[in-house]
């Protein structure tokens, strides 16, 4: 494995599990000093142990509630104090609830926006001066629902669409200040999060979880579910020098599941 990112500091929110973990492992394997931010100290420790055991540079970790300004500030201050730099920021935290519209309470909407959208906004704002100094990269992990509304996934679709718009707007600032800003839209990916969504959808549809999983895969015409590594490979590419002319773009990693041209 090359050491393409040796000496770089890569901050990944939601880096303890799922897609965020996959991205962290890919950067660590390539020599980056990763910093994993998530809410669970136990999950973070397990993730760091796993990455180190696989041969990657051991990540630094920060347990914080990224739904809050205080939590995001905690992550920033830890990175600034220990490393004094940030070359890459990957926003991968956030889990929104699926379900029937009339059964989704207000707090589910507020929680969905608090972690995925406002966590992303706050971390981008805090780390921007360091990213500007480094001529760095921002990659926001969003999701196909930003482009394809679904009545059974209204919170996720709304949050993702807001995050997509924010990413495109921020890329304009990035053009002026030398920071590349792009997004990835994962499709159905083999993570604990997607299993949770299948359970939530099954509760609404009256199907079993296995029936719901099969129906979703068939609906999107997929050969298989995606894997975190599929998304990680694109994230690594977008943060390399060979991708410097890619700016303000959102790329789907969904096996062709997105039906529209947008």
Short mmCIF file of C-alpha atoms in Angstrom, two decimals:
data_model
loop_
_atom_site.label_atom_id
_atom_site.label_comp_id
_atom_site.label_asym_id
_atom_site.label_seq_id
_atom_site.Cartn_x
_atom_site.Cartn_y
_atom_site.Cartn_z
CA UNK A 1 0.00 0.00 0.00
CA UNK A 2 1.34 3.46 -0.88
CA UNK A 3 2.00 6.13 1.73
CA UNK A 4 0.24 8.79 -0.35
CA UNK A 5 -1.21 10.52 2.71
CA UNK A 6 1.77 10.27 5.06
CA UNK A 7 1.99 13.40 7.17
CA UNK A 8 -1.63 14.33 6.48
CA UNK A 9 -4.25 14.70 9.21
CA UNK A 10 -7.69 13.34 8.26
CA UNK A 11 -10.69 14.00 10.53
CA UNK A 12 -13.64 11.64 10.05
CA UNK A 13 -16.92 12.18 11.87
CA UNK A 14 -18.87 8.97 12.37
CA UNK A 15 -15.55 7.16 11.96
CA UNK A 16 -16.11 4.37 14.45
CA UNK A 17 -18.47 2.24 12.34
CA UNK A 18 -19.90 1.65 8.90
CA UNK A 19 -18.88 3.84 5.98
CA UNK A 20 -16.97 6.25 8.20
CA UNK A 21 -14.86 3.40 9.57
CA UNK A 22 -14.21 2.10 6.07
CA UNK A 23 -12.97 5.53 5.00
CA UNK A 24 -10.80 5.88 8.11
CA UNK A 25 -9.21 2.48 7.49
CA UNK A 26 -8.44 3.35 3.88
CA UNK A 27 -6.68 6.59 4.79
CA UNK A 28 -4.79 4.97 7.69
CA UNK A 29 -3.53 2.23 5.37
CA UNK A 30 -2.10 4.98 3.16
CA UNK A 31 -0.15 6.60 5.96
CA UNK A 32 -2.56 9.29 7.16
CA UNK A 33 -2.97 10.25 10.78
CA UNK A 34 -6.71 9.82 11.15
CA UNK A 35 -8.85 11.31 13.88
CA UNK A 36 -12.12 9.49 14.50
CA UNK A 37 -15.00 11.39 16.07
CA UNK A 38 -18.17 9.69 17.30
CA UNK A 39 -20.32 9.49 20.42
CA UNK A 40 -19.21 6.13 21.83
CA UNK A 41 -15.79 5.82 23.47
CA UNK A 42 -16.06 2.03 23.34
CA UNK A 43 -16.81 1.98 19.61
CA UNK A 44 -13.98 4.41 18.93
CA UNK A 45 -11.49 2.31 20.87
CA UNK A 46 -12.58 -0.83 19.04
CA UNK A 47 -12.25 0.93 15.68
CA UNK A 48 -8.77 2.22 16.50
CA UNK A 49 -7.67 -1.23 17.64
CA UNK A 50 -8.97 -2.83 14.45
CA UNK A 51 -7.25 -0.32 12.17
CA UNK A 52 -3.95 -0.67 14.03
CA UNK A 53 -4.18 -4.46 13.99
CA UNK A 54 -4.71 -4.42 10.21
CA UNK A 55 -1.47 -2.48 9.73
CA UNK A 56 -2.77 1.09 9.49
CA UNK A 57 -1.46 3.97 11.55
CA UNK A 58 -3.39 3.98 14.82
CA UNK A 59 -6.09 6.66 14.79
CA UNK A 60 -6.53 9.34 17.39
CA UNK A 61 -10.09 9.41 18.74
CA UNK A 62 -12.52 11.91 20.21
CA UNK A 63 -15.78 10.91 21.87
CA UNK A 64 -18.19 13.82 21.49
CA UNK A 65 -21.85 14.57 20.82
CA UNK A 66 -21.66 16.04 17.32
CA UNK A 67 -25.28 17.13 17.53
CA UNK A 68 -24.12 20.01 19.70
CA UNK A 69 -21.90 23.02 19.16
CA UNK A 70 -19.92 21.98 22.23
CA UNK A 71 -19.22 18.51 20.87
CA UNK A 72 -18.01 19.83 17.53
CA UNK A 73 -15.84 22.40 19.30
CA UNK A 74 -14.35 19.59 21.38
CA UNK A 75 -13.28 17.73 18.25
CA UNK A 76 -11.77 20.84 16.69
CA UNK A 77 -9.87 21.89 19.81
CA UNK A 78 -8.44 18.39 20.25
CA UNK A 79 -7.15 18.27 16.67
CA UNK A 80 -5.80 21.83 16.76
CA UNK A 81 -4.00 21.26 20.06
CA UNK A 82 -2.47 17.92 19.18
CA UNK A 83 -1.69 18.30 15.47
CA UNK A 84 -2.12 21.96 14.59
CA UNK A 85 -3.44 21.08 11.16
CA UNK A 86 -6.25 19.40 9.25
CA UNK A 87 -5.76 18.37 5.64
CA UNK A 88 -8.99 16.46 5.05
CA UNK A 89 -12.40 16.56 6.72
CA UNK A 90 -14.85 13.73 6.04
CA UNK A 91 -18.36 14.25 7.39
CA UNK A 92 -19.88 10.78 7.71
CA UNK A 93 -21.84 11.03 10.97
CA UNK A 94 -25.60 10.86 10.97
CA UNK A 95 -28.45 8.39 11.08
CA UNK A 96 -31.97 9.49 10.21
CA UNK A 97 -35.12 7.58 10.98
CA UNK A 98 -37.35 5.97 8.36
CA UNK A 99 -41.09 5.52 8.78
CA UNK A 100 -44.55 6.72 7.87
CA UNK A 101 -44.82 10.51 7.79
CA UNK A 102 -47.67 10.81 10.29
CA UNK A 103 -45.86 8.57 12.76
CA UNK A 104 -42.58 10.52 12.80
CA UNK A 105 -42.44 12.83 15.84
CA UNK A 106 -40.91 16.29 15.80
CA UNK A 107 -37.90 15.20 17.84
CA UNK A 108 -36.99 12.61 15.18
CA UNK A 109 -36.80 15.41 12.61
CA UNK A 110 -34.79 17.63 14.93
CA UNK A 111 -32.38 14.82 15.80
CA UNK A 112 -31.88 13.96 12.12
CA UNK A 113 -30.90 17.51 11.25
CA UNK A 114 -28.87 18.05 14.44
CA UNK A 115 -26.32 15.30 13.80
CA UNK A 116 -26.02 14.89 10.07
CA UNK A 117 -26.67 18.42 8.80
CA UNK A 118 -25.69 20.76 11.62
CA UNK A 119 -22.83 18.50 12.71
CA UNK A 120 -21.45 18.78 9.18
CA UNK A 121 -21.99 22.55 9.04
CA UNK A 122 -20.35 23.14 12.41
CA UNK A 123 -17.31 20.98 11.69
CA UNK A 124 -16.80 22.61 8.30
CA UNK A 125 -16.93 26.07 9.86
CA UNK A 126 -14.56 25.18 12.68
CA UNK A 127 -11.98 23.38 10.56
CA UNK A 128 -12.15 25.72 7.55
CA UNK A 129 -9.17 27.91 8.55
CA UNK A 130 -6.96 24.83 8.92
CA UNK A 131 -8.24 23.37 5.66
CA UNK A 132 -7.60 26.67 3.89
CA UNK A 133 -4.03 26.78 5.20
CA UNK A 134 -3.43 23.18 4.07
CA UNK A 135 -5.13 23.58 0.69
CA UNK A 136 -7.22 20.67 1.87
CA UNK A 137 -10.35 18.70 1.07
CA UNK A 138 -13.86 18.26 2.42
CA UNK A 139 -15.86 15.14 1.53
CA UNK A 140 -19.45 14.94 2.75
CA UNK A 141 -21.04 11.49 2.84
CA UNK A 142 -24.70 12.12 2.09
CA UNK A 143 -26.93 9.54 0.38
CA UNK A 144 -29.07 8.89 -2.67
CA UNK A 145 -32.24 10.15 -0.97
CA UNK A 146 -30.92 13.66 -1.61
CA UNK A 147 -31.84 13.07 -5.26
CA UNK A 148 -34.69 10.58 -4.96
CA UNK A 149 -37.49 11.54 -2.54
CA UNK A 150 -39.24 8.66 -0.81
CA UNK A 151 -42.41 9.00 1.33
CA UNK A 152 -41.02 6.34 3.68
CA UNK A 153 -37.77 8.24 4.20
CA UNK A 154 -38.79 11.87 4.46
CA UNK A 155 -36.43 12.85 7.26
CA UNK A 156 -33.41 11.33 5.55
CA UNK A 157 -34.33 12.77 2.17
CA UNK A 158 -34.83 16.25 3.58
CA UNK A 159 -31.59 16.18 5.58
CA UNK A 160 -29.65 14.79 2.63
CA UNK A 161 -31.03 17.40 0.24
CA UNK A 162 -30.06 20.19 2.65
CA UNK A 163 -26.58 18.73 3.03
CA UNK A 164 -26.21 18.42 -0.75
CA UNK A 165 -27.16 22.07 -1.24
CA UNK A 166 -24.77 23.12 1.53
CA UNK A 167 -21.93 21.13 -0.05
CA UNK A 168 -22.43 22.73 -3.45
CA UNK A 169 -22.59 26.20 -1.94
CA UNK A 170 -19.50 25.61 0.20
CA UNK A 171 -17.58 24.47 -2.86
CA UNK A 172 -17.92 28.02 -4.19
CA UNK A 173 -16.10 29.25 -1.10
CA UNK A 174 -13.60 26.48 -1.65
CA UNK A 175 -12.86 27.69 -5.17
CA UNK A 176 -11.92 31.09 -3.76
CA UNK A 177 -9.80 29.72 -0.93
CA UNK A 178 -8.18 26.57 -2.29
CA UNK A 179 -10.26 23.92 -0.55
CA UNK A 180 -11.80 21.12 -2.60
CA UNK A 181 -15.36 20.32 -1.50
CA UNK A 182 -17.24 17.32 -2.86
CA UNK A 183 -19.91 14.82 -1.84
CA UNK A 184 -20.54 11.11 -2.14
CA UNK A 185 -24.02 9.62 -2.31
CA UNK A 186 -23.82 6.01 -1.10
CA UNK A 187 -26.66 3.68 -1.98
CA UNK A 188 -27.71 0.66 0.06
CA UNK A 189 -24.51 -0.35 1.84
CA UNK A 190 -23.80 -3.25 4.20
CA UNK A 191 -23.72 -1.44 7.53
CA UNK A 192 -25.53 -1.66 10.86
CA UNK A 193 -27.24 1.56 9.86
CA UNK A 194 -28.86 0.04 6.76
CA UNK A 195 -29.99 -2.99 8.75
CA UNK A 196 -31.69 -0.58 11.13
CA UNK A 197 -33.42 1.12 8.20
CA UNK A 198 -34.68 -2.22 6.92
CA UNK A 199 -36.18 -2.87 10.35
CA UNK A 200 -37.85 0.55 10.43
CA UNK A 201 -39.26 0.13 6.94
CA UNK A 202 -40.48 -3.37 7.77
CA UNK A 203 -42.35 -2.04 10.79
CA UNK A 204 -44.17 0.39 8.51
CA UNK A 205 -44.79 -1.94 5.56
CA UNK A 206 -45.81 -5.02 7.51
CA UNK A 207 -43.13 -7.13 5.81
CA UNK A 208 -40.38 -9.08 7.52
CA UNK A 209 -36.91 -7.55 7.58
CA UNK A 210 -35.69 -10.09 5.01
CA UNK A 211 -38.65 -9.32 2.74
CA UNK A 212 -37.97 -5.60 3.05
CA UNK A 213 -34.29 -6.09 2.24
CA UNK A 214 -35.14 -8.17 -0.83
CA UNK A 215 -37.74 -5.66 -1.97
CA UNK A 216 -35.31 -2.75 -1.68
CA UNK A 217 -32.59 -4.55 -3.62
CA UNK A 218 -35.04 -5.57 -6.33
CA UNK A 219 -36.55 -2.08 -6.51
CA UNK A 220 -33.16 -0.59 -7.26
CA UNK A 221 -32.10 -3.44 -9.56
CA UNK A 222 -28.90 -4.09 -7.65
CA UNK A 223 -26.53 -7.01 -8.10
CA UNK A 224 -25.51 -6.67 -4.44
CA UNK A 225 -25.49 -4.25 -1.56
CA UNK A 226 -22.57 -1.88 -1.51
CA UNK A 227 -19.70 -2.19 0.93
CA UNK A 228 -18.01 0.55 2.96
CA UNK A 229 -14.83 -0.07 0.99
CA UNK A 230 -16.63 0.95 -2.22
CA UNK A 231 -17.26 4.39 -0.79
CA UNK A 232 -13.84 4.58 0.84
CA UNK A 233 -12.00 4.11 -2.46
CA UNK A 234 -13.78 7.10 -3.95
CA UNK A 235 -13.17 9.24 -0.86
CA UNK A 236 -9.45 8.52 -1.08
CA UNK A 237 -9.40 9.38 -4.78
CA UNK A 238 -11.25 12.67 -4.26
CA UNK A 239 -8.65 13.75 -1.70
CA UNK A 240 -5.64 12.97 -3.88
CA UNK A 241 -3.80 15.40 -6.10
CA UNK A 242 -5.10 13.63 -9.19
CA UNK A 243 -8.61 14.84 -8.30
CA UNK A 244 -7.74 18.52 -7.79
CA UNK A 245 -9.94 19.61 -10.70
CA UNK A 246 -13.00 17.90 -9.22
CA UNK A 247 -14.87 20.56 -7.28
CA UNK A 248 -18.48 20.87 -6.12
CA UNK A 249 -19.43 17.44 -7.43
CA UNK A 250 -21.66 14.77 -5.91
CA UNK A 251 -20.93 11.22 -7.05
CA UNK A 252 -23.20 8.23 -6.44
CA UNK A 253 -21.74 4.92 -5.27
CA UNK A 254 -24.96 2.95 -5.48
CA UNK A 255 -24.62 0.21 -8.06
CA UNK A 256 -26.80 2.23 -10.43
CA UNK A 257 -29.70 2.42 -7.99
CA UNK A 258 -30.44 6.12 -8.53
CA UNK A 259 -33.16 6.27 -11.21
CA UNK A 260 -32.86 9.87 -12.36
CA UNK A 261 -30.26 11.83 -14.28
CA UNK A 262 -29.75 14.46 -11.55
#
